[in-house]
Short mmCIF file of C-alpha atoms in Angstrom, two decimals:
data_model
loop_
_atom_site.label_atom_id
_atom_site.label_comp_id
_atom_site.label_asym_id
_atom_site.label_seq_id
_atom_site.Cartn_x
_atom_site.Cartn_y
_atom_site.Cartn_z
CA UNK I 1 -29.57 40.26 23.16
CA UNK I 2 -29.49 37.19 21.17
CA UNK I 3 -26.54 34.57 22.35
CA UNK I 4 -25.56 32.78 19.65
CA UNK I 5 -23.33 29.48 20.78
CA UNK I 6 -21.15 28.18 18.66
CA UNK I 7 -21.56 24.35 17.62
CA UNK I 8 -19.02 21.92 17.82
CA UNK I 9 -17.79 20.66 14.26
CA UNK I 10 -16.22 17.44 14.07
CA UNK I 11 -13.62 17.09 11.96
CA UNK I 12 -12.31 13.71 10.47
CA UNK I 13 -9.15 13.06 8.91
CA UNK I 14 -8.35 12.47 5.84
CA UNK I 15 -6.04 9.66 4.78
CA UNK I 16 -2.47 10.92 4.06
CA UNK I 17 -2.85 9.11 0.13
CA UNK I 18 -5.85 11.46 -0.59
CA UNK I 19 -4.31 14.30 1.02
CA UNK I 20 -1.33 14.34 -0.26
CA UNK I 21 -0.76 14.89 -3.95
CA UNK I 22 0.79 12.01 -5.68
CA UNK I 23 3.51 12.50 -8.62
CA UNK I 24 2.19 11.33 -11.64
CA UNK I 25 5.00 8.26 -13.28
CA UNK I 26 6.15 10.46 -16.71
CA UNK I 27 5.91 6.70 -18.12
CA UNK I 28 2.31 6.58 -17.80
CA UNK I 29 1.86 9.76 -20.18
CA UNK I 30 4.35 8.35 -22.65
CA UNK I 31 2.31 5.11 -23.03
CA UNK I 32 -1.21 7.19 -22.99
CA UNK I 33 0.11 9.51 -25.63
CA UNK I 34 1.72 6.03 -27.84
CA UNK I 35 -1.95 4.36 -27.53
CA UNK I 36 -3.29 7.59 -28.71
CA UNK I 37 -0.96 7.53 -31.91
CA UNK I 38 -1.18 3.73 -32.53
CA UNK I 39 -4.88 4.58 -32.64
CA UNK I 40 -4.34 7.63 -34.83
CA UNK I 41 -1.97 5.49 -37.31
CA UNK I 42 -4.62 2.41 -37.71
CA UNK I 43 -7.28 5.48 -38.96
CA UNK I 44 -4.58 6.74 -41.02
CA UNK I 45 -4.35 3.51 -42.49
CA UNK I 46 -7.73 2.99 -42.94
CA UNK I 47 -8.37 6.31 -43.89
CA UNK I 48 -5.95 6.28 -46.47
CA UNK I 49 -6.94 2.91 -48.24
CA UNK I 50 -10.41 4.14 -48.52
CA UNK I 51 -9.43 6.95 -50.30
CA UNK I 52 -7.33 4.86 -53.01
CA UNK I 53 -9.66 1.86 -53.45
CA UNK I 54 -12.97 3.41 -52.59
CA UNK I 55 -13.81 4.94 -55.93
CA UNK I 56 -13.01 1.30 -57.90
CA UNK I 57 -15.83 -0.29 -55.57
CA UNK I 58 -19.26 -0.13 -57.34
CA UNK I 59 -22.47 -1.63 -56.83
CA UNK I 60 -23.59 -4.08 -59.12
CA UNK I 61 -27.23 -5.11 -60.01
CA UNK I 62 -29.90 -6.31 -62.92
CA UNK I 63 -30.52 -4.03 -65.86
CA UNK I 64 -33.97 -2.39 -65.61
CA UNK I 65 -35.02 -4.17 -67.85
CA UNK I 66 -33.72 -7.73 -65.90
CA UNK I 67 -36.85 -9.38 -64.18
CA UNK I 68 -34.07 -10.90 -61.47
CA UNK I 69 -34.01 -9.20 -58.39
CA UNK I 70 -30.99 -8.60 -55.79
CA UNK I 71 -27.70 -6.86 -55.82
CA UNK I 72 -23.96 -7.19 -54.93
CA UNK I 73 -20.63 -5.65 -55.30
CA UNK I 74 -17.67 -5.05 -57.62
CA UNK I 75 -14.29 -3.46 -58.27
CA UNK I 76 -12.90 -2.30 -61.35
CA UNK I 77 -9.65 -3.81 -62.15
CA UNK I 78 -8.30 -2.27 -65.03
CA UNK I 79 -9.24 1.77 -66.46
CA UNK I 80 -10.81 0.58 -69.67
CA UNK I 81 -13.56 -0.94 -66.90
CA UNK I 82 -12.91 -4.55 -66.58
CA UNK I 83 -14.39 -5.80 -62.92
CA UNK I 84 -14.47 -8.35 -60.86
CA UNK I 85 -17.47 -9.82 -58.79
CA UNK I 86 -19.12 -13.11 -57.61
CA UNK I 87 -21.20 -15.07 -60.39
CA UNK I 88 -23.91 -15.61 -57.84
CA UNK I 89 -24.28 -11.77 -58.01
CA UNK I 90 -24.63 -12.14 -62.26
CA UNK I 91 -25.57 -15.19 -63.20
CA UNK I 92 -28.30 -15.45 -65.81
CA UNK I 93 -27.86 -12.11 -66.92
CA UNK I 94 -25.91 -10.82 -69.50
CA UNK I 95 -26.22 -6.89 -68.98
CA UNK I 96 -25.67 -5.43 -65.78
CA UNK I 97 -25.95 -1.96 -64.04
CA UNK I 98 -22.63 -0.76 -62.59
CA UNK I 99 -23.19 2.38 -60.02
CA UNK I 100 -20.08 4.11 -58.90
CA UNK I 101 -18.82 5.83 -55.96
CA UNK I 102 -20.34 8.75 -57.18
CA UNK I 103 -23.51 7.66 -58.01
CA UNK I 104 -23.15 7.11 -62.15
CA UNK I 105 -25.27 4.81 -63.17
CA UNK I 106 -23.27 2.48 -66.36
CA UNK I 107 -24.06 -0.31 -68.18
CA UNK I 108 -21.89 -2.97 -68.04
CA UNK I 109 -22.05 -6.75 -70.09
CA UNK I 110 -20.71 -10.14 -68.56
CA UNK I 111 -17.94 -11.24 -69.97
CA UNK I 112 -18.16 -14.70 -68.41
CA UNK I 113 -18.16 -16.30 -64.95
CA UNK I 114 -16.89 -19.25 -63.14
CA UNK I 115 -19.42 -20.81 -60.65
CA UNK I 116 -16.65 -22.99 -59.67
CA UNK I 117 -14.92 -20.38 -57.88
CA UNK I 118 -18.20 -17.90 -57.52
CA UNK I 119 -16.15 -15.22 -59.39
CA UNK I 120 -17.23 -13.48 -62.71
CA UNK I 121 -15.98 -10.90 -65.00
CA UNK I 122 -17.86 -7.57 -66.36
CA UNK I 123 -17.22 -4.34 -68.43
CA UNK I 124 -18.31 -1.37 -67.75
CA UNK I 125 -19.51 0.83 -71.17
CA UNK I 126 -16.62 3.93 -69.64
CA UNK I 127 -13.12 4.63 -69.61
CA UNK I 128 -10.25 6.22 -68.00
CA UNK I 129 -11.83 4.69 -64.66
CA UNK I 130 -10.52 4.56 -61.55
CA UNK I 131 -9.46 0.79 -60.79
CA UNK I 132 -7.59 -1.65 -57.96
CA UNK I 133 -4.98 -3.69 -58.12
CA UNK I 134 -5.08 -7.09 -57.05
CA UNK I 135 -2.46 -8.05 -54.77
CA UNK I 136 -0.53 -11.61 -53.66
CA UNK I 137 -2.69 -13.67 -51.54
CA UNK I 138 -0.24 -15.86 -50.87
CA UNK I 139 2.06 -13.82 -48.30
CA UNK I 140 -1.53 -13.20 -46.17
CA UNK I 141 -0.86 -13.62 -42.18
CA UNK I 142 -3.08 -14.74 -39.68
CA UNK I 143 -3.77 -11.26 -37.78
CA UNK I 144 -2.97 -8.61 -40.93
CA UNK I 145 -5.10 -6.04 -40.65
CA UNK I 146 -8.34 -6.07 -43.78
CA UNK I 147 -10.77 -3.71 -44.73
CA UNK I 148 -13.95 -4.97 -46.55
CA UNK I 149 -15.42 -2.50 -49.09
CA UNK I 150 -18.37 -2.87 -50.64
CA UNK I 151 -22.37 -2.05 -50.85
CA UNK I 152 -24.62 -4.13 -48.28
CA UNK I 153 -28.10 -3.84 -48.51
CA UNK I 154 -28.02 -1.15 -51.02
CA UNK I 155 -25.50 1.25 -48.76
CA UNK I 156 -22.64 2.41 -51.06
CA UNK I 157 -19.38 2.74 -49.97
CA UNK I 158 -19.78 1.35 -46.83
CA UNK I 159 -16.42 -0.07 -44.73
CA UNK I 160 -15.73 -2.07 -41.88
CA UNK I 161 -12.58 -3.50 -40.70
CA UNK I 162 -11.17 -6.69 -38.98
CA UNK I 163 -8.11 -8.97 -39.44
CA UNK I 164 -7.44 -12.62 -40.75
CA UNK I 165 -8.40 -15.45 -38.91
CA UNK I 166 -7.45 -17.96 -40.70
CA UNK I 167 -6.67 -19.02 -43.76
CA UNK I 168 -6.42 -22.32 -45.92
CA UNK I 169 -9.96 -22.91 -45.52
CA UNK I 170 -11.87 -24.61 -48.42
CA UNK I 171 -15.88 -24.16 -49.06
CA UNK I 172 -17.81 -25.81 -51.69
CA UNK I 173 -19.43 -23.28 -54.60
CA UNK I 174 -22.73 -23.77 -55.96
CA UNK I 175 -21.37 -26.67 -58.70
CA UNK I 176 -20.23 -28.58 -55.56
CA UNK I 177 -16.37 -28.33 -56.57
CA UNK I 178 -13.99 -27.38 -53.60
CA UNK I 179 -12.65 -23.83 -53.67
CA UNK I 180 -9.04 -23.79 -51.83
CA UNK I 181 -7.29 -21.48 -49.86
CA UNK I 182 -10.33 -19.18 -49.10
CA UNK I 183 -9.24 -16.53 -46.86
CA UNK I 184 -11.08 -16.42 -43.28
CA UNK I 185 -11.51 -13.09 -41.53
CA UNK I 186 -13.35 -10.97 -39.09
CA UNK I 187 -14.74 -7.74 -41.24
CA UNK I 188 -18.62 -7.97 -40.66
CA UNK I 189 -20.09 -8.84 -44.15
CA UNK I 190 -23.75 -8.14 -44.90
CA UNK I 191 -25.83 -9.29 -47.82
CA UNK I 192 -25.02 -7.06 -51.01
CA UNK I 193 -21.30 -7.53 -50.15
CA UNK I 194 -20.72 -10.23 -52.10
CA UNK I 195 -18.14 -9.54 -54.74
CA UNK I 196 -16.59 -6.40 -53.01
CA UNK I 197 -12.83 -6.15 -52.38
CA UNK I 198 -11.03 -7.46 -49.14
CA UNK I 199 -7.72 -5.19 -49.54
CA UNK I 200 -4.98 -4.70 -47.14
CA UNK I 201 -3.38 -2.09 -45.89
CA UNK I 202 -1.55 -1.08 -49.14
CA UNK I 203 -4.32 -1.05 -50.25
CA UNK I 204 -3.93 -3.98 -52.41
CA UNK I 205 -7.06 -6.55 -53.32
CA UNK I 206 -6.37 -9.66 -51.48
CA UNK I 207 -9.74 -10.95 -51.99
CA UNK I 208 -13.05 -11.21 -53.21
CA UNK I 209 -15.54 -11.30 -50.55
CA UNK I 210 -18.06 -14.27 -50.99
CA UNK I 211 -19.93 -15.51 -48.36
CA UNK I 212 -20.81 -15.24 -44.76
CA UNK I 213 -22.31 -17.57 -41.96
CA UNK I 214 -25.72 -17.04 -41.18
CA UNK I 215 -26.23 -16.25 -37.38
CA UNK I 216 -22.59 -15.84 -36.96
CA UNK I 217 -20.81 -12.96 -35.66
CA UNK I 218 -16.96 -12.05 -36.74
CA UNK I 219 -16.73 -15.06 -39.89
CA UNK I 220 -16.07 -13.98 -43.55
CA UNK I 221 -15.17 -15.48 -46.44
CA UNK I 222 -13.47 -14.43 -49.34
CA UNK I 223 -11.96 -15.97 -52.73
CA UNK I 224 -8.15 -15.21 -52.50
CA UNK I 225 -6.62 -12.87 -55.03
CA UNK I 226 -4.26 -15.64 -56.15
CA UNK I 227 -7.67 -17.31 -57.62
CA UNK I 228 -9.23 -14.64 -59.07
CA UNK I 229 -6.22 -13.29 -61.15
CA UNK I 230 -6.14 -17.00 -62.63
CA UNK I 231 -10.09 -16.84 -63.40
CA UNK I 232 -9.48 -13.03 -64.86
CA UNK I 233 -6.72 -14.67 -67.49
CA UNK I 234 -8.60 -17.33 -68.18
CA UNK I 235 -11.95 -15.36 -69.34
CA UNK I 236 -9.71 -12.76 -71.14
CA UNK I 237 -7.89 -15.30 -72.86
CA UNK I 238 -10.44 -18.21 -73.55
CA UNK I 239 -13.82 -16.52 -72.51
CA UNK I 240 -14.54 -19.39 -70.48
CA UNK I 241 -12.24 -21.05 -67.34
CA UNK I 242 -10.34 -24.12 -68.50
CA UNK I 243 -9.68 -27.08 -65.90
CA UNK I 244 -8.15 -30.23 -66.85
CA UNK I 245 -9.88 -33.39 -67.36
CA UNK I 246 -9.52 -37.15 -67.16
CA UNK I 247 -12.99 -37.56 -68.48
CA UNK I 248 -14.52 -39.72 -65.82
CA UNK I 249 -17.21 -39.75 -63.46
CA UNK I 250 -16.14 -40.73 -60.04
CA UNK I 251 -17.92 -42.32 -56.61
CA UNK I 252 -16.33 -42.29 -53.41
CA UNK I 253 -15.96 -46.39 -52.40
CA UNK I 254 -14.33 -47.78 -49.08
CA UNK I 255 -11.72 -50.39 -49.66
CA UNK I 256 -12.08 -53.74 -48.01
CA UNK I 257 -9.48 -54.03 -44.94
CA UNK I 258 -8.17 -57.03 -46.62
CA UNK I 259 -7.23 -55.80 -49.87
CA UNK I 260 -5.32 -52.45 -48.18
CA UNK I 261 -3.32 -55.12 -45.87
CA UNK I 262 -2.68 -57.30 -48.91
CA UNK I 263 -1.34 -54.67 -51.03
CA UNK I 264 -0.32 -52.32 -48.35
CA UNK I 265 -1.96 -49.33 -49.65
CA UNK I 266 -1.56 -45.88 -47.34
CA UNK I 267 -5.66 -45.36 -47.75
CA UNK I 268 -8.68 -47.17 -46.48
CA UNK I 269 -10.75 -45.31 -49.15
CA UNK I 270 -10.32 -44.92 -53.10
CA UNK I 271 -12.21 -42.55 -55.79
CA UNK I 272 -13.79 -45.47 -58.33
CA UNK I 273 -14.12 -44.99 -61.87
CA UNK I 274 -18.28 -45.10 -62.43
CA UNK I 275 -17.84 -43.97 -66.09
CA UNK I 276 -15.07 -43.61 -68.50
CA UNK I 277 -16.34 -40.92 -70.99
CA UNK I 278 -15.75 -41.99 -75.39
CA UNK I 279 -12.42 -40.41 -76.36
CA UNK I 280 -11.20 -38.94 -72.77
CA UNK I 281 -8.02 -39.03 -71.40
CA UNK I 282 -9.16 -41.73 -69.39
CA UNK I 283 -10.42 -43.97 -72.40
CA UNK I 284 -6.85 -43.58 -74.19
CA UNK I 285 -5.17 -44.81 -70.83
CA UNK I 286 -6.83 -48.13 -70.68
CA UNK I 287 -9.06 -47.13 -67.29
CA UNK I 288 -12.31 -48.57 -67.24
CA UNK I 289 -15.34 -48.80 -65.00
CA UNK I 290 -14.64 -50.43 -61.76
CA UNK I 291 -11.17 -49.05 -61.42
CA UNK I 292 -10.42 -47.83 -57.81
CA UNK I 293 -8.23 -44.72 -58.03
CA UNK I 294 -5.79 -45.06 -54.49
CA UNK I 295 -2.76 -42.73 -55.87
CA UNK I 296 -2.03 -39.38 -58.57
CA UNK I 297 0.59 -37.88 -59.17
CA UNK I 298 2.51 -39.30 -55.92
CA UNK I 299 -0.17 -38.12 -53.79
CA UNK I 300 -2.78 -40.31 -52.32
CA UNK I 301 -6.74 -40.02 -53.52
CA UNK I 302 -9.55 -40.95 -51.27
CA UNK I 303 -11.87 -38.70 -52.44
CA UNK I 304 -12.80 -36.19 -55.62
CA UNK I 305 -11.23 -33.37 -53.72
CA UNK I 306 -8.08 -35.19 -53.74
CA UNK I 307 -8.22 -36.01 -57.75
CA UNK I 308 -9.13 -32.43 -58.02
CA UNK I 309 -6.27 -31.17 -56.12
CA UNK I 310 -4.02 -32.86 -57.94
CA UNK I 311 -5.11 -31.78 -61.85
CA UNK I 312 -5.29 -28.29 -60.46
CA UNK I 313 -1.98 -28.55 -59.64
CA UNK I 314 -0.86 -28.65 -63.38
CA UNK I 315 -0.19 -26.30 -65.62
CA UNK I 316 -0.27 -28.19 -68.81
CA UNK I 317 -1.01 -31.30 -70.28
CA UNK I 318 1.26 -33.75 -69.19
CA UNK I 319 1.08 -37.56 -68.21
CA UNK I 320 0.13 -38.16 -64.39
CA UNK I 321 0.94 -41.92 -63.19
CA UNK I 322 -2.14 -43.30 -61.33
CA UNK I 323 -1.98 -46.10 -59.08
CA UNK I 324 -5.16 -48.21 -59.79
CA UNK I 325 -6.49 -51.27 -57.57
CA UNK I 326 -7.82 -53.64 -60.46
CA UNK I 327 -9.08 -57.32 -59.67
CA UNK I 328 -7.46 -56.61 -56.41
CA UNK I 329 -4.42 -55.80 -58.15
CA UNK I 330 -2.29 -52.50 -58.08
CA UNK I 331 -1.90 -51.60 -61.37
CA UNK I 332 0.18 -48.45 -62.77
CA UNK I 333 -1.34 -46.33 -65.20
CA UNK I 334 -0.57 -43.25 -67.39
CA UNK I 335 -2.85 -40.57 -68.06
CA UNK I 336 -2.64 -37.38 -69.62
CA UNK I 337 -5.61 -35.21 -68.54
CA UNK I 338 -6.81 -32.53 -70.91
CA UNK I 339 -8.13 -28.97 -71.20
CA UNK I 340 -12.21 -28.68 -70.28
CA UNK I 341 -14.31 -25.92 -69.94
#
């Protein structure tokens, strides 16, 4: 007969907090489930303003017959097939090949840009089209929620998503003029989105997406809408963008530390008057070359930007008192810039 012994077992124990079942808090499955919905109601959102401002996004590039190579993005702005893009993406060519959301292929003409502000205007040959609508810039907040739309690298339709980081920014276009208030945020932009809508969450264009940052991760740039419905009237109305003028051409020149003590001037710098064009503004005000521009408009100037700033800031022509250090003198002068473009 076999005799089987029985082996001794040892048995340790286990710890009374993995033996004994825990309650689970009720709060903890309230705040789970809220996550879960917060996450469900920013693809909602998303979702949603895809849907209304994804078939006004089209991809814009040279007519087959166009030599130029490269492509960008658009959005139609108005059903009869008015859009808005960046010059950089048109300039130099006067017809253009508009491809939709669906994949139609339409010609479209430029009806004229603004390198200034990299924007530029087109029409599509269609109607009855599905279009945006450009929103207020201006009431933008530093973490809103923005969706970039647009066509990188040939990809239509394609999305991404991020918030503003800042904004007030300024970046200098192509002509080398300052472009204000550019909107900063965190969408990832890749080449061929230039020109495609930044829109909130109403799904409302808040800008016009321009440039990114080589090598950078998270940094955008885009015109605000503000801008580009002033560029928009101005090509309607004018076909070209009017800015006001003095009619000078200007050099950035420090100002001796006596002569700011002596006439207690607020800047060490001033914008000098190189050369006072025949029948400008300037001419009819009495400035002449060798003028140092320290004050416009009750503002101080120590450099272009500043002069710039402060025609911008008009809305007609009207007089704007200089202050102008002459012979080491501060002279007061009255100019009354005028419409350019």
């Amino acid at each position: 007969m076999l005799n089987f012994e029985t082996a001794k077992t040892s048995f340790l124990p286990v710890a009374d907090d993995e033996s004994t079942p825990q309650p689970v808090d009720a709060r903890d499955g309230i705040q789970v489930q809220r996550e879960a919905e917060l996450l469900d109601a920013y693809s909602q959102a998303v979702i949603g303003v895809v849907g209304r401002v994804g078939p006004a996004v089209i991809s814009v590039a040279g007519h087959p017959s166009d030599q130029q190579q490269g492509q960008g993005s658009g959005f139609i702005v108005t059903p009869d097939g008015f859009a808005i893009t960046n010059s950089h993406v048109v300039r130099g060519r006067p017809r253009v090949r508009a491809i939709t959301e669906e994949g139609d292929s339409l010609d479209a003409r430029l009806i004229g840009d603004d390198p200034s502000t990299d924007l530029a205007l087109i029409r599509l040959a269609a109607r009855d089209l599905p279009h945006s609508e450009l929103g207020e810039s201006d009431t933008l907040r530093v973490g809103q929620l923005v969706i970039a739309m647009g066509n990188p690298f040939g990809f239509r339709s394609t999305v991404s998503t991020g918030v503003i980081s800042a904004l007030g920014r300024a970046m200098r276009s192509e002509q080398g003029r300052l472009i204000e208030n550019i909107v900063q945020h965190t969408a990832p932009l890749n080449p061929g989105n230039s020109g495609g809508p930044l829109v909130d969450s109403r799904s409302r264009v808040v800008g016009v997406n321009t440039a990114i940052i080589a090598m950078a991760q998270g940094l955008g740039f885009a015109v605000p809408a503000t801008t580009a419905r002033w560029v928009v009237g101005e090509l309607l109305t004018h076909g070209r963008v009017r800015r006001l003028s003095l009619g000078v051409t200007v050099a950035v020149v420090p100002i001796p530390r006596r002569v700011v003590r002596e006439l207690d001037l607020l800047t060490d710098q001033a914008v000098e008057v190189v050369e006072v064009l025949p029948n400008s503004p300037a001419s009819a005000a009495g400035l002449a070359a060798g003028d140092w521009i320290v004050a416009a408009g009750g503002r101080i100037i120590s450099g272009a930007d500043d002069l710039h700033r402060v025609l911008a800031a008009l809305k007609s022509e009207q007089p704007v008192e200089l202050q102008v250090v002459r012979d080491e003198q501060l002279v007061e002068v009255a100019a009354t810039p005028r419409w350019t473009g």
